[in-house]
XYZ file of C-alpha atoms in Angstrom:
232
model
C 81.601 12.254 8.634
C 81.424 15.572 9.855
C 84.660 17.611 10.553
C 84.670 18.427 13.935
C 88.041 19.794 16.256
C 87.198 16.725 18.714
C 84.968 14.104 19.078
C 83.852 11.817 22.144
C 81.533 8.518 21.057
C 81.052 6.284 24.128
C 78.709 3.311 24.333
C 76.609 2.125 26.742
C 74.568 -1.059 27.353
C 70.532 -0.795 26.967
C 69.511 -4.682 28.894
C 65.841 -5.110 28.254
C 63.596 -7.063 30.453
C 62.128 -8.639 26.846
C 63.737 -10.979 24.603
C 64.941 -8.121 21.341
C 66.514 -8.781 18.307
C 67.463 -6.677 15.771
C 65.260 -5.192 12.980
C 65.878 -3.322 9.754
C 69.400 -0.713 9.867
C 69.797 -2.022 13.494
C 71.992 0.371 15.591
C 72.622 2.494 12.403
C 68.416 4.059 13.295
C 68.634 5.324 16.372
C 72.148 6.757 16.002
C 71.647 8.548 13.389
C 67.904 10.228 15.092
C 70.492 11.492 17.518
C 73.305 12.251 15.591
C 71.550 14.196 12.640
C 69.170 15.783 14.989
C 71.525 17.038 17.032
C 73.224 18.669 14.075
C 70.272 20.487 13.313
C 69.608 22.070 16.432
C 73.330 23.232 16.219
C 72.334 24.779 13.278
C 68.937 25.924 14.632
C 71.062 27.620 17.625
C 73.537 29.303 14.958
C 70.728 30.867 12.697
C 72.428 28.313 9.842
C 70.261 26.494 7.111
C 70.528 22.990 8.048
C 71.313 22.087 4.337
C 74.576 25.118 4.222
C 75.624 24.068 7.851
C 75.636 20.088 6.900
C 77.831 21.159 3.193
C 80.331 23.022 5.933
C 81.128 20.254 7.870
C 81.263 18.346 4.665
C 83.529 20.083 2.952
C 86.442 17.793 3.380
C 84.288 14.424 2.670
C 83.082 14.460 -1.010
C 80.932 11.082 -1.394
C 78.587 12.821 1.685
C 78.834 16.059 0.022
C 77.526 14.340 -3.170
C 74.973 12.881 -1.785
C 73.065 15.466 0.485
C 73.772 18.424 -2.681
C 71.303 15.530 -4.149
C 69.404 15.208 -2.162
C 68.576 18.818 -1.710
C 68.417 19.210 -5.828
C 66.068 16.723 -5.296
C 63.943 17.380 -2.388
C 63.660 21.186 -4.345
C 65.141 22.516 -0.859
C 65.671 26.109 -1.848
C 61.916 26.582 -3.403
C 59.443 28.300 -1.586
C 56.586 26.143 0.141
C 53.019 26.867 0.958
C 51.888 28.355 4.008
C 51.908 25.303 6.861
C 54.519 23.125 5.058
C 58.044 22.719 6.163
C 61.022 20.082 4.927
C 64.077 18.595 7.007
C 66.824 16.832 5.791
C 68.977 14.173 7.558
C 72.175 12.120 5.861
C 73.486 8.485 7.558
C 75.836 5.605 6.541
C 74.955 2.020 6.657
C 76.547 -0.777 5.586
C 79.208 1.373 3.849
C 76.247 3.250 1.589
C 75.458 6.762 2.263
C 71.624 8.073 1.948
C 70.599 11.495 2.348
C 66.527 12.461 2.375
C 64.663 15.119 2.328
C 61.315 15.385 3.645
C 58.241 17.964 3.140
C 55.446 17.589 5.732
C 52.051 19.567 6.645
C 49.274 19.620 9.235
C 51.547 19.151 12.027
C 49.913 18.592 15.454
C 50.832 17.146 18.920
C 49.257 14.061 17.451
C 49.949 13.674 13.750
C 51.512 15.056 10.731
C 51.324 14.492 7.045
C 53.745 13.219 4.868
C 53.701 14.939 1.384
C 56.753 13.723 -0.152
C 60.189 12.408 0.163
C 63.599 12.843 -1.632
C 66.132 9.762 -1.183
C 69.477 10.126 -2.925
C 72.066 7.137 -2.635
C 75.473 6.549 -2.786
C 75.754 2.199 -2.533
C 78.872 1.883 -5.349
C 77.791 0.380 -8.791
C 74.179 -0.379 -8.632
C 73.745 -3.858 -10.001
C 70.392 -3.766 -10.193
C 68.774 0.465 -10.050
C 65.238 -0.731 -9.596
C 65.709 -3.138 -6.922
C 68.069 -0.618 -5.527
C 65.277 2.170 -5.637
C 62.872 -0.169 -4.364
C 64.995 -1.075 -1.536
C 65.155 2.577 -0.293
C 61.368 3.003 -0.985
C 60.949 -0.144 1.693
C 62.957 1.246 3.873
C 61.224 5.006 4.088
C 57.862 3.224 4.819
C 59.411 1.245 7.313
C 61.152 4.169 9.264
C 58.233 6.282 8.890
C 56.031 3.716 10.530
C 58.667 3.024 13.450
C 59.606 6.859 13.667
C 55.855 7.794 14.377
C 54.257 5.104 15.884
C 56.299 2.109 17.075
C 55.520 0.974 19.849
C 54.500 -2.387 21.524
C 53.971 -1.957 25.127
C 54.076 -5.139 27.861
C 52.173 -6.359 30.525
C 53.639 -9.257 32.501
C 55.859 -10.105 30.481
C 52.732 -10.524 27.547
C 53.104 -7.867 24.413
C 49.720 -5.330 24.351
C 50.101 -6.028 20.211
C 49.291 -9.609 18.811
C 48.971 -8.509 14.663
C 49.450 -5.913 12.793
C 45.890 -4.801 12.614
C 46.838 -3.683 16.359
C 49.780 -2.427 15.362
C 49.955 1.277 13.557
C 51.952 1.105 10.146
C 51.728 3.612 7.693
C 48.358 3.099 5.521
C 48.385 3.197 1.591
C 46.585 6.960 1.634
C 49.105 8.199 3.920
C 51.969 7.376 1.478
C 53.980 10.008 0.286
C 54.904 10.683 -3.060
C 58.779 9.079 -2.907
C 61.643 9.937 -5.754
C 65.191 8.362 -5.463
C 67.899 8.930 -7.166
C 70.969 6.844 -7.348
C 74.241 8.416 -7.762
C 77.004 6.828 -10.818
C 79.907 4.964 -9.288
C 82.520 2.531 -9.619
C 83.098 1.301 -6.579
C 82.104 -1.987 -5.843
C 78.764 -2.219 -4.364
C 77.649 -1.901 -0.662
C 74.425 -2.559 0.989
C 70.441 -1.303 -0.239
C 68.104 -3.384 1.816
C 68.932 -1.290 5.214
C 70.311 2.040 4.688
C 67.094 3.646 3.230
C 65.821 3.557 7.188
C 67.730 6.065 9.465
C 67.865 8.826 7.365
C 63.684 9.459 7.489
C 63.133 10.151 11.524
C 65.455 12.798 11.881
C 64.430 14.060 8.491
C 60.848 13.727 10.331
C 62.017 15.145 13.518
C 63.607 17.969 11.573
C 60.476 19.340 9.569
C 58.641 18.718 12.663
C 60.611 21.678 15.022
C 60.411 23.692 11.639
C 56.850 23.825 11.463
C 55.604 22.762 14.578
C 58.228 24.767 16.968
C 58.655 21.128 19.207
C 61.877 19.602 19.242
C 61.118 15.483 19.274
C 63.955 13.971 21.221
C 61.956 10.757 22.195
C 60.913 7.862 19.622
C 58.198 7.545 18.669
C 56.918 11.013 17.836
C 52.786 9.874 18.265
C 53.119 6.901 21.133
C 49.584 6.924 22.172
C 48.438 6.718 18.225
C 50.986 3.090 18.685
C 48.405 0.559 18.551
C 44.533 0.422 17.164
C 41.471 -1.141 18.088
C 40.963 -3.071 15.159
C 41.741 -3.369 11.689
């Protein structure tokens, strides 16, 4: 969406030694990690707010423009924040709806951070139904947050290291952030909610984390040895 002079988008095949299939915003995740965190170093590199920089190469696309100014009204981007806190922001398409999030974080180590709240502002046409909508996009945060940080499942001849999730590292119920969505008014017909709440919320992550922290994360997940537990 963003206006560039030239672009170049080129794909290339992954083949994994595993069976895969797809899970939740499919190839629409890990693109937009890249895409949205690559526009944020640019903006790093220029000495640019990563909000301003994102509203100048929106300028000529109003339904993304819409939705990240949300976001940011939101996510209370221009307010001051304590001492050790730090937000990032991160916008994607899926399915033809646009989300934008903000995040705020704290206590950010080489190991963990915490999550202290999250802004989510949608564009998916006429909402139908707002709280399934809202709920959608609240499933979808805890599910990228979860992947973005710790998913991982590691093999071993051909045998996965994880056999249930109380192996497996998910976000836990006093980690959750404190989530607020808002749904933007339209007429157009509606698009998609169950997916497109995901691949904003790791570069958002990733984002926060170089503010505060000073480390750029350019490999998913940010915590890989904190993947899997030893019980439940």
């Amino acid at each position: 969406p963003y206006a560039m002079a030239s672009s170049l988008v080129e794909y290339g095949a992954h083949p994994s030694p595993v069976p895969i299939g797809f899970w939740r915003s499919v190839g629409h995740s890990y693109n937009a990690f890249v895409v949205e965190s690559f526009i944020d170093e640019i903006a790093n590199s220029l000495g640019l707010d990563p909000y301003q920089y994102r509203r100048f190469l929106l300028v000529n696309n109003p339904r993304y423009l819409a939705v990240v100014d949300a976001a940011a009204t939101l996510g209370n981007w221009s307010a001051s924040l304590p001492s050790g806190h730090a937000r990032g922001i991160a916008i994607a398409e899926a399915f033809g709806t646009v989300v934008a999030e903000v995040v705020e974080i704290s206590n950010a180590t080489a190991t963990s951070l915490r999550i202290v709240n999250v802004a989510c502002a949608v564009d998916c046409g006429r909402a139908i139904n707002p709280d399934s909508v809202k709920a959608q996009m609240e499933g979808g945060i805890v599910h990228g947050i979860s992947a973005a940080l710790w998913g991982k499942v590691t093999f071993a001849n051909g045998v996965a290291s994880v056999k249930n999730f109380n192996q497996y590292r998910l976000l836990r119920m006093r980690e959750m952030p404190q989530i607020s969505v808002q749904i933007l008014p339209s007429t157009n017909p509606p698009t998609g909610a169950g997916e497109p709440g995901v691949p904003p919320i790791g570069p958002a992550l990733a984002n926060a984390y170089f503010t505060l922290a000073g480390r750029r994360i350019r490999t998913l997940p940010f915590f890989p040895t904190a993947g899997t537990m030893s019980g439940g």
